[in-house]
PDB file of C-alpha atoms in Angstrom:
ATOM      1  CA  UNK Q  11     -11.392 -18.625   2.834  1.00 46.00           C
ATOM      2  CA  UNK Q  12     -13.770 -19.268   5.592  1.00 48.00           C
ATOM      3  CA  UNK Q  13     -12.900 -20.837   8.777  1.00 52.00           C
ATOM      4  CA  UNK Q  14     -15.614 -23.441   8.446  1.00 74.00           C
ATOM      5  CA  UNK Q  15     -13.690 -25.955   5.628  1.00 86.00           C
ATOM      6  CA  UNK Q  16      -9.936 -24.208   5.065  1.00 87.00           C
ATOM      7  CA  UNK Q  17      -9.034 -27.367   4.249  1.00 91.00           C
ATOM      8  CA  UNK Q  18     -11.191 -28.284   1.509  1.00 92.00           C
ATOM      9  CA  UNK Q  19     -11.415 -24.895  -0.021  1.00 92.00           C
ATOM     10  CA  UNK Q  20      -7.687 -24.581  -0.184  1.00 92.00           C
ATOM     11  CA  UNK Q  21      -7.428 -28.156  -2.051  1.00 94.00           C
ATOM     12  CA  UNK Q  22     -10.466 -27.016  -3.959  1.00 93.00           C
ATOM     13  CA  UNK Q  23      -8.274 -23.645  -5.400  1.00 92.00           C
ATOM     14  CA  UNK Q  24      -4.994 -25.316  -5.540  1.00 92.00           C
ATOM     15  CA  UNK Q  25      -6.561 -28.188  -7.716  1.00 92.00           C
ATOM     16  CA  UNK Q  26      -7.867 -25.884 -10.643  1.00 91.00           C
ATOM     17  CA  UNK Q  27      -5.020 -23.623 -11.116  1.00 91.00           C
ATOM     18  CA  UNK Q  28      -2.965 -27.288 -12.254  1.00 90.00           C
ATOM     19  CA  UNK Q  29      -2.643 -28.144 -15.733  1.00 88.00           C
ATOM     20  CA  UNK Q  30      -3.556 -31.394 -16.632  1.00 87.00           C
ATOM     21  CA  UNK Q  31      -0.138 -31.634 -18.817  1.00 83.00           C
ATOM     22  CA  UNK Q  32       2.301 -30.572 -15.609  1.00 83.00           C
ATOM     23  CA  UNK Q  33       0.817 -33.279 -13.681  1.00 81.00           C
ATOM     24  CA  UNK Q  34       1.763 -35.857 -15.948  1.00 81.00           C
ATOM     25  CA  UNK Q  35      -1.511 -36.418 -17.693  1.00 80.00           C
ATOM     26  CA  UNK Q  36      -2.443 -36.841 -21.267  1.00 77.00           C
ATOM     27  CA  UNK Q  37      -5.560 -34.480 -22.514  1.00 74.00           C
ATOM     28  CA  UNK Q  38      -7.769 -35.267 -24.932  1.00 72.00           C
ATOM     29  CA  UNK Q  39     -11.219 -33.750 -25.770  1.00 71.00           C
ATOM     30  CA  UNK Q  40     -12.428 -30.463 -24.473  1.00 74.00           C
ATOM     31  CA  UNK Q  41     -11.942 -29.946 -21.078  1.00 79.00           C
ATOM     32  CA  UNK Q  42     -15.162 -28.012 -19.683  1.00 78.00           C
ATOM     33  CA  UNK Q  43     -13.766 -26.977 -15.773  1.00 78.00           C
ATOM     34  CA  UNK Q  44      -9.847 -25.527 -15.267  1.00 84.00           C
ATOM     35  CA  UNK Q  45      -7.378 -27.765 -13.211  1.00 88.00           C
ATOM     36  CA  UNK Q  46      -7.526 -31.444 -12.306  1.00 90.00           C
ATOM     37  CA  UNK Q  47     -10.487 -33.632 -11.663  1.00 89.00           C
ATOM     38  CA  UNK Q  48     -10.910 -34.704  -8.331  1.00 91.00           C
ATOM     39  CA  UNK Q  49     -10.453 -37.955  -9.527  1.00 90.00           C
ATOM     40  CA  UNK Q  50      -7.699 -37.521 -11.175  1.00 89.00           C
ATOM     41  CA  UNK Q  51      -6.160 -35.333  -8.054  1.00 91.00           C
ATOM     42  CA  UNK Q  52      -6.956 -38.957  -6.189  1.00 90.00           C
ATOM     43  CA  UNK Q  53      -5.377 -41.442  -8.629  1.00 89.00           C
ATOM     44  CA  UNK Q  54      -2.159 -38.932  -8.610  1.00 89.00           C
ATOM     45  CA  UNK Q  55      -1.858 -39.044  -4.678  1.00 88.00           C
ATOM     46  CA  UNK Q  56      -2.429 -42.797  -4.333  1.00 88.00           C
ATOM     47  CA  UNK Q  57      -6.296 -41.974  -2.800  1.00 89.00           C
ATOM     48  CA  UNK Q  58      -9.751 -43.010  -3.254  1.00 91.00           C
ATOM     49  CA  UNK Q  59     -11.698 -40.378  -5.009  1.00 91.00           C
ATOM     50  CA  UNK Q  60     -14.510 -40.832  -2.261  1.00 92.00           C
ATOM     51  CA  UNK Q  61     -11.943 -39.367   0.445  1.00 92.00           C
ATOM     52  CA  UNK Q  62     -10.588 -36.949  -1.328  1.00 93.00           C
ATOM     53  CA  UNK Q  63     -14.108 -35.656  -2.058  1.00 93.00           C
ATOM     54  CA  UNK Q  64     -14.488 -35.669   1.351  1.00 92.00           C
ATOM     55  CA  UNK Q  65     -11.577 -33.600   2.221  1.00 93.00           C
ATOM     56  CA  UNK Q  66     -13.023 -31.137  -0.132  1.00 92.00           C
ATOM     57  CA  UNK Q  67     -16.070 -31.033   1.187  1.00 91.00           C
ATOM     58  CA  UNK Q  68     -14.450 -30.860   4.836  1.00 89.00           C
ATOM     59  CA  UNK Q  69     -16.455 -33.994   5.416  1.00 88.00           C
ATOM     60  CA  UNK Q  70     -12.327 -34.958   6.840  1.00 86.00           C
ATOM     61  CA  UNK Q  71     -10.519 -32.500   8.273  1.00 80.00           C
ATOM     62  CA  UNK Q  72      -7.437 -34.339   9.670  1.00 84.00           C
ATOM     63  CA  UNK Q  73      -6.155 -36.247   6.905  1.00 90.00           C
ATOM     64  CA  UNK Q  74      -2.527 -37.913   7.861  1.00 88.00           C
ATOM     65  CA  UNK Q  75       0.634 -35.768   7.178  1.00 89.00           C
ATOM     66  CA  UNK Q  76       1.082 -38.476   4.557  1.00 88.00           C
ATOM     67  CA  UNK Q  77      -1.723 -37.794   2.456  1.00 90.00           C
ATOM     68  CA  UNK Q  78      -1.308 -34.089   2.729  1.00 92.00           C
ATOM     69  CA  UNK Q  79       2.110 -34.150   1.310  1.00 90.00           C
ATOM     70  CA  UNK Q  80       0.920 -36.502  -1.693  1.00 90.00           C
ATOM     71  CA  UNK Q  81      -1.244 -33.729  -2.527  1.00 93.00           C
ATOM     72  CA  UNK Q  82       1.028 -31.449  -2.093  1.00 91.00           C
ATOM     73  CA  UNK Q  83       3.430 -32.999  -5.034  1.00 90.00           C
ATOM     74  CA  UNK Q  84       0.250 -33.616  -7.297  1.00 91.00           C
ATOM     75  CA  UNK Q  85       0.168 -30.034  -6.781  1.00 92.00           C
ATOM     76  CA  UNK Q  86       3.466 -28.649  -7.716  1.00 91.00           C
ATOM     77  CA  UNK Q  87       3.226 -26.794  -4.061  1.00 91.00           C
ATOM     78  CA  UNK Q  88       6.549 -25.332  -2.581  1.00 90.00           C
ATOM     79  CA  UNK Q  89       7.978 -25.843   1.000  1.00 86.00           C
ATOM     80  CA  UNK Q  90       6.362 -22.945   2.405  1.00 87.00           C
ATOM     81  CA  UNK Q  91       2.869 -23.507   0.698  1.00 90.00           C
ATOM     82  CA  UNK Q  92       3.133 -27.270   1.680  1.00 90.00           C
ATOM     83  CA  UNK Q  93       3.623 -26.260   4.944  1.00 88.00           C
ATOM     84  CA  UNK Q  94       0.539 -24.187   5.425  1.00 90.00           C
ATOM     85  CA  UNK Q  95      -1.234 -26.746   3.849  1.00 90.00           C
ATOM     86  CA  UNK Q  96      -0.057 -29.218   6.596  1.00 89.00           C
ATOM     87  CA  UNK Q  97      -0.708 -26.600   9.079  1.00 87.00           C
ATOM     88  CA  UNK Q  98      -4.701 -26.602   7.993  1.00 86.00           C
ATOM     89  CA  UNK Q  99      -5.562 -29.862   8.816  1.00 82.00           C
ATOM     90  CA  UNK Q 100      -5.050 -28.681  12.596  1.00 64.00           C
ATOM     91  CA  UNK Q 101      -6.415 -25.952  12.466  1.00 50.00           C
ATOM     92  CA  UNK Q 102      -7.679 -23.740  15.703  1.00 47.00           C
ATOM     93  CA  UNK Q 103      -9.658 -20.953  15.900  1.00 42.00           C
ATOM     94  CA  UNK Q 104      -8.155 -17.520  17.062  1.00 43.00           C
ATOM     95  CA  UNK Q 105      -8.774 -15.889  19.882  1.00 45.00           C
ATOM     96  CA  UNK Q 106     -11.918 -13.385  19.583  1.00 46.00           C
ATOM     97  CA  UNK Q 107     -10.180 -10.630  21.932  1.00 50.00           C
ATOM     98  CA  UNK Q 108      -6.156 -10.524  20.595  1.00 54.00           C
ATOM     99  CA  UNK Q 109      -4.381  -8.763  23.241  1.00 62.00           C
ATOM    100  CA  UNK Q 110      -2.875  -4.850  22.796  1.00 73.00           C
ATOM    101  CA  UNK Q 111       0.682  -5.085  20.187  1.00 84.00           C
ATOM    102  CA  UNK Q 112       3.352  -3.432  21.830  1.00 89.00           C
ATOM    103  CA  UNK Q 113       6.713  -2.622  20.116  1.00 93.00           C
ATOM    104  CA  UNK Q 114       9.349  -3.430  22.033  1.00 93.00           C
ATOM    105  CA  UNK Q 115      11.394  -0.272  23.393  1.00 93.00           C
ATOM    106  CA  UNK Q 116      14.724  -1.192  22.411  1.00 95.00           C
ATOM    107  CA  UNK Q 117      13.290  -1.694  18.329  1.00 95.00           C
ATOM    108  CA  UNK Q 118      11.444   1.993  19.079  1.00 95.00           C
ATOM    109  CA  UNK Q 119      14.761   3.234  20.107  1.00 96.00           C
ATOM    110  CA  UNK Q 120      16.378   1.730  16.826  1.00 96.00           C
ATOM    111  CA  UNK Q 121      14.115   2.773  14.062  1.00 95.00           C
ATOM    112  CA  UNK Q 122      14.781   6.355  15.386  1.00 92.00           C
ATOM    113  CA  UNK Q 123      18.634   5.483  14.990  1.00 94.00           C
ATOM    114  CA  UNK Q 124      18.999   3.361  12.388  1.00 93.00           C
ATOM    115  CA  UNK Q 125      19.436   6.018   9.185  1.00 92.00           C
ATOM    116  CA  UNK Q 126      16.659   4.133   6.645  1.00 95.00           C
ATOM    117  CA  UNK Q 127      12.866   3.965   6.104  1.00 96.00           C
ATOM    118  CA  UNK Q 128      11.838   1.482   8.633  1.00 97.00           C
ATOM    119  CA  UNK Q 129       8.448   0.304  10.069  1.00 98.00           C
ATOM    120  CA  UNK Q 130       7.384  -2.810  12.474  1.00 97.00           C
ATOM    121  CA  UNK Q 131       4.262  -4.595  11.268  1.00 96.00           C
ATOM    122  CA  UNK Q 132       2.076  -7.142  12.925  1.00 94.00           C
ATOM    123  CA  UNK Q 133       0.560 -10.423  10.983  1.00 91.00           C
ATOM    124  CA  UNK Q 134      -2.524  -8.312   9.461  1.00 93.00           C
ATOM    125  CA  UNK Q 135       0.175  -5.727   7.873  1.00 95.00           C
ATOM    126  CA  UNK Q 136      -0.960  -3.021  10.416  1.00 96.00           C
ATOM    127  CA  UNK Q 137       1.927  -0.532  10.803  1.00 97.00           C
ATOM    128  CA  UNK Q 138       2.606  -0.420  14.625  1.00 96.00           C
ATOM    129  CA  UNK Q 139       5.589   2.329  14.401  1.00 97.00           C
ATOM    130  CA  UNK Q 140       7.358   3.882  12.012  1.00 97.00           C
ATOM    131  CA  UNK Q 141      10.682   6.757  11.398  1.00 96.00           C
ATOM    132  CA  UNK Q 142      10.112   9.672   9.045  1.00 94.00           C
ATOM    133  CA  UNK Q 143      12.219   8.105   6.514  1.00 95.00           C
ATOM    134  CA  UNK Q 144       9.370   5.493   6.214  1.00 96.00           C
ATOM    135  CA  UNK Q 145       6.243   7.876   5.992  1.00 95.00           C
ATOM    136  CA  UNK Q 146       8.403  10.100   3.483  1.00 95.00           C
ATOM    137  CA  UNK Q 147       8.780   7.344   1.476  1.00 96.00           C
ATOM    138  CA  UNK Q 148       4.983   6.374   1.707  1.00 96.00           C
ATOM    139  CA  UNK Q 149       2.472   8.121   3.650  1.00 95.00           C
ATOM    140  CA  UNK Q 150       0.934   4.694   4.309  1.00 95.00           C
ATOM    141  CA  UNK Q 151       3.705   3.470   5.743  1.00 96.00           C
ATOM    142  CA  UNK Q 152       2.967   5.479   8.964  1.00 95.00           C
ATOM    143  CA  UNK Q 153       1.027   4.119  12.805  1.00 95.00           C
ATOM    144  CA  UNK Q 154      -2.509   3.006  12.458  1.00 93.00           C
ATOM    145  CA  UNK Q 155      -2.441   2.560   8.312  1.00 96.00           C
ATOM    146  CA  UNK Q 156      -3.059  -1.497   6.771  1.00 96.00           C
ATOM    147  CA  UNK Q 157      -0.283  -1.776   3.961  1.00 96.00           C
ATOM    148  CA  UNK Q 158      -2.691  -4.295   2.840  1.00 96.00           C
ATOM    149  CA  UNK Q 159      -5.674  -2.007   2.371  1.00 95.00           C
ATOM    150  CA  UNK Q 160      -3.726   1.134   1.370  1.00 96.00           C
ATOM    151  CA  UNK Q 161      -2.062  -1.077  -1.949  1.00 96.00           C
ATOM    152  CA  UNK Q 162      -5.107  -2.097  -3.094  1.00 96.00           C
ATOM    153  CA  UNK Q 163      -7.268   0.834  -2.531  1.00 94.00           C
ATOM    154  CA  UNK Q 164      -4.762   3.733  -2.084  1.00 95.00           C
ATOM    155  CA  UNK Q 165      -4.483   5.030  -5.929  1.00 95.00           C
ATOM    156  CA  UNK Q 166      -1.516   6.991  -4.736  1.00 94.00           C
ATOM    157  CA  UNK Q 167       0.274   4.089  -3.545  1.00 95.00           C
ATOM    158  CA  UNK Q 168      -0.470   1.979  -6.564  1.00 95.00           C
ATOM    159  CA  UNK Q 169       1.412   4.604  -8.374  1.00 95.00           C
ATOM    160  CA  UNK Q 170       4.609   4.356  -5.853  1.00 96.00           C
ATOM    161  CA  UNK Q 171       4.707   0.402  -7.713  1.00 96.00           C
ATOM    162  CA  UNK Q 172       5.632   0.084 -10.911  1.00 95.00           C
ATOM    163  CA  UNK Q 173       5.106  -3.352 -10.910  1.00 95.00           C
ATOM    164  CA  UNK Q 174       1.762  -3.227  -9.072  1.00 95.00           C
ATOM    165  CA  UNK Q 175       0.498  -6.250 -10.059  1.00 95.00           C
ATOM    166  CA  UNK Q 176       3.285  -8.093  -9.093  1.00 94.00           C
ATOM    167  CA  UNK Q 177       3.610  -6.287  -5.862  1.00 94.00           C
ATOM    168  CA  UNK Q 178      -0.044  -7.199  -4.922  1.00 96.00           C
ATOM    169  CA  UNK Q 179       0.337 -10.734  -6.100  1.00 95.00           C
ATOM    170  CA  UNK Q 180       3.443 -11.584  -3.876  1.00 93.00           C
ATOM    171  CA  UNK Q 181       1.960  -9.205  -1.099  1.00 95.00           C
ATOM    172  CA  UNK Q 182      -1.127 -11.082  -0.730  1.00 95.00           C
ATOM    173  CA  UNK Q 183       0.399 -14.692  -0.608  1.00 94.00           C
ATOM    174  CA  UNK Q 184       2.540 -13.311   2.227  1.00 93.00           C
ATOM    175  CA  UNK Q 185      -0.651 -12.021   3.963  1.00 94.00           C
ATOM    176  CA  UNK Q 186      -1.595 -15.799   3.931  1.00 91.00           C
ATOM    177  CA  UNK Q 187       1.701 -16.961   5.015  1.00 89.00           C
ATOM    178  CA  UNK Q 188       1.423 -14.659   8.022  1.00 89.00           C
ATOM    179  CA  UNK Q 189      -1.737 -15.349   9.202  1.00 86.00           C
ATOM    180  CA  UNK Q 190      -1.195 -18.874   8.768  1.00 79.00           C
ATOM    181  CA  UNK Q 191      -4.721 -20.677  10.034  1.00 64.00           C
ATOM    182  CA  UNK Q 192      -5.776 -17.810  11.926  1.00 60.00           C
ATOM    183  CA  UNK Q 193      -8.902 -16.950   9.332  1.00 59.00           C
ATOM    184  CA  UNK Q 194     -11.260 -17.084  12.294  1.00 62.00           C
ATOM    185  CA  UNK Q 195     -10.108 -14.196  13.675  1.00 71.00           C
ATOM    186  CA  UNK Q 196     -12.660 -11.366  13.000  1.00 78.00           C
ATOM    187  CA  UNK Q 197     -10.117  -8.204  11.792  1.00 84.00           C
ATOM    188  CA  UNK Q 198      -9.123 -10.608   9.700  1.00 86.00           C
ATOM    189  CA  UNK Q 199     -12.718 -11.273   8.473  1.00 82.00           C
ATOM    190  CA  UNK Q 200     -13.061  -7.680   8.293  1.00 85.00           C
ATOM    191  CA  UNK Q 201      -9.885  -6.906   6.273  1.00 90.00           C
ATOM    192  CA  UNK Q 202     -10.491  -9.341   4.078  1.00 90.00           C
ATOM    193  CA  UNK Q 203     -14.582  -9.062   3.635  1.00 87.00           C
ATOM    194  CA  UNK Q 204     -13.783  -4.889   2.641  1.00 91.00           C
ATOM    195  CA  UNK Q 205     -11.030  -5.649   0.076  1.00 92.00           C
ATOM    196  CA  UNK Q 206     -12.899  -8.145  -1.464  1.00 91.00           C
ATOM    197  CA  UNK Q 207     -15.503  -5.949  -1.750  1.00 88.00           C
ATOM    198  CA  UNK Q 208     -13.956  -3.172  -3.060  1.00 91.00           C
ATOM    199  CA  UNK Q 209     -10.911  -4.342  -5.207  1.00 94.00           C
ATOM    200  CA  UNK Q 210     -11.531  -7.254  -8.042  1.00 94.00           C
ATOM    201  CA  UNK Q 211      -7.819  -7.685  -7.719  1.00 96.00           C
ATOM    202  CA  UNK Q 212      -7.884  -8.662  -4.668  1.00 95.00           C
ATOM    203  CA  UNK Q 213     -10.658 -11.401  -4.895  1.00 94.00           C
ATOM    204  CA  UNK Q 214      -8.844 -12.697  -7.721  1.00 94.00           C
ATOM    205  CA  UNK Q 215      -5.486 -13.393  -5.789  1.00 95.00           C
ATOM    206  CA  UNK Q 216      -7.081 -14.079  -2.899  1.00 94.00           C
ATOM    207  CA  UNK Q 217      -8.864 -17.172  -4.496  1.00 91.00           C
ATOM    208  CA  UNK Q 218      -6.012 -18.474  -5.779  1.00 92.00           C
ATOM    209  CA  UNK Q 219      -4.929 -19.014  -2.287  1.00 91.00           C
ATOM    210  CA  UNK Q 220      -0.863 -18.656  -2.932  1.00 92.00           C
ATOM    211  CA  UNK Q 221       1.110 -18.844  -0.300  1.00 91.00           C
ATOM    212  CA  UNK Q 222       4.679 -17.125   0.164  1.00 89.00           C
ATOM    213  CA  UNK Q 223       7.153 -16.644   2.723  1.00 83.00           C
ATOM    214  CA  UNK Q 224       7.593 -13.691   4.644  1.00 79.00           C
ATOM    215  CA  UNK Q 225      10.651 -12.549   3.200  1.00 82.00           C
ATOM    216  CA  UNK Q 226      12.634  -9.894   2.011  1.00 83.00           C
ATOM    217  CA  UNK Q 227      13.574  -9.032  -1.640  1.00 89.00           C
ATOM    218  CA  UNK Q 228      13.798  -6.242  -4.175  1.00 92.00           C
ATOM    219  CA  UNK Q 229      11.625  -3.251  -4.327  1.00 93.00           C
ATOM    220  CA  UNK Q 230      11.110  -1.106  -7.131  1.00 95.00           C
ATOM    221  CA  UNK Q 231       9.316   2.267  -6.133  1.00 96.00           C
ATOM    222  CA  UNK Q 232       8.660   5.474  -8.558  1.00 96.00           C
ATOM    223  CA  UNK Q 233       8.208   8.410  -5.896  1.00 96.00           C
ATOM    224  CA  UNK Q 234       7.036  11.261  -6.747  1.00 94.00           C
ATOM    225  CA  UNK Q 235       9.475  13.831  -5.349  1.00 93.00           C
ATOM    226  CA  UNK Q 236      12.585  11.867  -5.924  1.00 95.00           C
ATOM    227  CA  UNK Q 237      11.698   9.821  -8.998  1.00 95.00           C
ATOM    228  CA  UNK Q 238      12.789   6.016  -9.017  1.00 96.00           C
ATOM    229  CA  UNK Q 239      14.073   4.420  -6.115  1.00 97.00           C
ATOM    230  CA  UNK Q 240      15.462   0.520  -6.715  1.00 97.00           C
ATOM    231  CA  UNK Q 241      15.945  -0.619  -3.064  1.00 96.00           C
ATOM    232  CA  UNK Q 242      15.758  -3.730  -1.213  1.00 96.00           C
ATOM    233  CA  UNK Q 243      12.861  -4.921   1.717  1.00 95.00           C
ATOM    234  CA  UNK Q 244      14.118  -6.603   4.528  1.00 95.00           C
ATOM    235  CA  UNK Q 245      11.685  -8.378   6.880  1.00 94.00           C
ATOM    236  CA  UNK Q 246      13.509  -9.178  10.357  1.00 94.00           C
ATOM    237  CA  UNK Q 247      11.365 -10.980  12.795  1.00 92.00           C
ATOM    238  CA  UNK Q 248      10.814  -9.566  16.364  1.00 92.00           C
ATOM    239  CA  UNK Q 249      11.459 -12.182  19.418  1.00 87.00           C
ATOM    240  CA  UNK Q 250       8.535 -12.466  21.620  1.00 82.00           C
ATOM    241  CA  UNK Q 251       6.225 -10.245  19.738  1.00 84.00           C
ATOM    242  CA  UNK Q 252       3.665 -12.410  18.158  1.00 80.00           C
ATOM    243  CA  UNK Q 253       4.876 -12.273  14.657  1.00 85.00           C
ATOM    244  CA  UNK Q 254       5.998  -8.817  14.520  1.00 93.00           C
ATOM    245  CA  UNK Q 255       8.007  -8.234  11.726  1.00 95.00           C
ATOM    246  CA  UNK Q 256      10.655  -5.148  11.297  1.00 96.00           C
ATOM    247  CA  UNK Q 257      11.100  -3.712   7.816  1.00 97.00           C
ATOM    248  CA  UNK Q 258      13.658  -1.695   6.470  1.00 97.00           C
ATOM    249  CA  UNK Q 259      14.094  -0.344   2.810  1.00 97.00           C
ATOM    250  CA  UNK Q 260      17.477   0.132   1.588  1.00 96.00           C
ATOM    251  CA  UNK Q 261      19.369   0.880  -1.557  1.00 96.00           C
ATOM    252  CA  UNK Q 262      22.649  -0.395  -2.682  1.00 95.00           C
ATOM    253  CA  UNK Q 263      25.795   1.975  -1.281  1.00 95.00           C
ATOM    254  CA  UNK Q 264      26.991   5.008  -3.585  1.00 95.00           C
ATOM    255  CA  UNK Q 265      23.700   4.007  -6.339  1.00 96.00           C
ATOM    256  CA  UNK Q 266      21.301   6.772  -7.598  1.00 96.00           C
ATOM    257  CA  UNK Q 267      18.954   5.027  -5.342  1.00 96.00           C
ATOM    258  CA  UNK Q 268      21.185   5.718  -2.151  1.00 95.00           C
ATOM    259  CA  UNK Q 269      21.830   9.225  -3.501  1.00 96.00           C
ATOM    260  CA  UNK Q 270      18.169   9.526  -3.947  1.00 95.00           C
ATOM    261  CA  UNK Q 271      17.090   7.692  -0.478  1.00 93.00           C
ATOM    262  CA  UNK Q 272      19.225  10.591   1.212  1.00 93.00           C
ATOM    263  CA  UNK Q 273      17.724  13.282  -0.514  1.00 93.00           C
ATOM    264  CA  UNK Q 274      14.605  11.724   0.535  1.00 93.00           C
ATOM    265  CA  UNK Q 275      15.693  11.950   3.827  1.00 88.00           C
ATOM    266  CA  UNK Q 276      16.463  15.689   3.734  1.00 88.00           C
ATOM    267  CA  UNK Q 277      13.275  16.698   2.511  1.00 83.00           C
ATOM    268  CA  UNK Q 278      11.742  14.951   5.766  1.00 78.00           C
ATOM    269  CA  UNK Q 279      14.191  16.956   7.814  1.00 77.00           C
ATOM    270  CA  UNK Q 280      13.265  20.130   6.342  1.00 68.00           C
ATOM    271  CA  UNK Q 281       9.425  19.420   6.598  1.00 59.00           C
ATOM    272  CA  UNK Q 282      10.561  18.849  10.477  1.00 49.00           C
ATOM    273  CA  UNK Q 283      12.221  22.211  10.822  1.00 41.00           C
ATOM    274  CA  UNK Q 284       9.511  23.847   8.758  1.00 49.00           C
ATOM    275  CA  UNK Q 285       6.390  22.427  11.154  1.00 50.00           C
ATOM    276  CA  UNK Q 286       8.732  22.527  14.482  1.00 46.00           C
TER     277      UNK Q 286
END
């Protein structure tokens, strides 16, 4: 999605993944394009076809929060994707320089306490610090690595997933989530502009433009020194820090997965005592 129409390209996406049959309508004859017609989009929203062609074509870029949230029920969208949706029709251009991310001391100070595989991200999935629990489970997860690039073009990570398809789908609609209208800003150009390149699975979810919330929820990983791990992500946001997030990985208490997570754990302390 370009910063030039995020608007209309957004509609545009949303608008073919509908089925004619969900929205209400009756289909008859061969259908030669997927999705709604924009005219049909505009008859379901109470619209003029003529505007909401314009909207597409970012001919209107500030429609009324009315309008926006008729689209948004001809489109089936949730609460969080309804809200980014409302959020593009205001949309401001990032700052070119972002300032240096700095973890707050007092979360350094607890990943190195807290006992489980933790990292704090920023909004482009950049790992800003990690504990050894973390990079044991995952090199990737580790200072200085993307999670973002390293699922999609890391074949050792796409092996850690099981599900890797669904793990890339519901990773890349939080990607969108968390850098809400901020497609101006040029690592994000770059990220994206390289995986699109380089991974067909990524263009394909990325031009479906879904958008999920930046939350936790089960994680199912196969490592390959401890075999498979069924844990749960948490994603704890950091006061103050311009959408840094802090995840932790955990496994139910007295499972396989704990018992496994802790073995996991003193593998990493032997590698310290080995290289120390």
């Amino acid at each position: 999605m370009t910063g030039s129409n995020a608007l209309g390209e957004y509609l545009r996406a949303r608008r073919e993944l509908v089925d004619p049959a969900d929205a209400g309508l009756r289909v008859t004859g061969v259908r030669r394009t997927p999705g709604l017609r924009r005219e049909e989009v505009a008859t379901l929203a109470g619209i003029s076809a003529d505007y909401y062609l314009r909207l597409e074509q970012g001919r209107d870029r500030n429609p009324s929060p009315q309008v926006l949230e008729a689209l948004a029920r001809v489109y089936g969208l949730d609460a969080a994707a309804t809200e980014y949706l409302l959020s593009l029709s205001t949309a401001r251009a990032a700052p070119r320089r972002p300032r240096r991310e700095v973890v707050p001391t007092g979360v350094r100070q607890l990943l190195d306490t807290i006992g489980l595989p933790a990292f704090v991200e920023n909004r482009l999935f950049e790992v800003l610090a990690a504990n050894r629990l973390a990079t044991a489970l995952s090199p990737t997860m580790a200072p200085g690595m993307n999670r973002l690039r390293a699922v999609f073009l890391d074949p050792a990570e796409r092996e850690l997933y099981p599900e890797w398809e669904q793990a890339t789908a519901g990773m890349v609609a939080a990607f969108r989530s968390s850098i809400g209208t901020g497609v101006d800003d040029p690592r994000i150009t770059q990220l994206v502009g390289e995986l699109s390149l380089a991974s067909q699975r990524f263009r394909t979810l990325w031009a479906r433009h879904d958008v999920k919330p930046l939350s936790g929820g089960p994680a199912r990983m196969l490592h390959p020194e401890v075999g498979m791990l069924e844990l749960r992500r948490e994603k704890l946001a950091i006061g103050d820090s311009d959408g840094q997030l802090l995840v932790i990985y955990h496994a139910e208490p007295g499972s396989e997965s704990a018992q496994s997570l802790a073995l996991l754990g003193s593998f990493a302390e032997i590698g310290i005592s080995e290289n120390g």
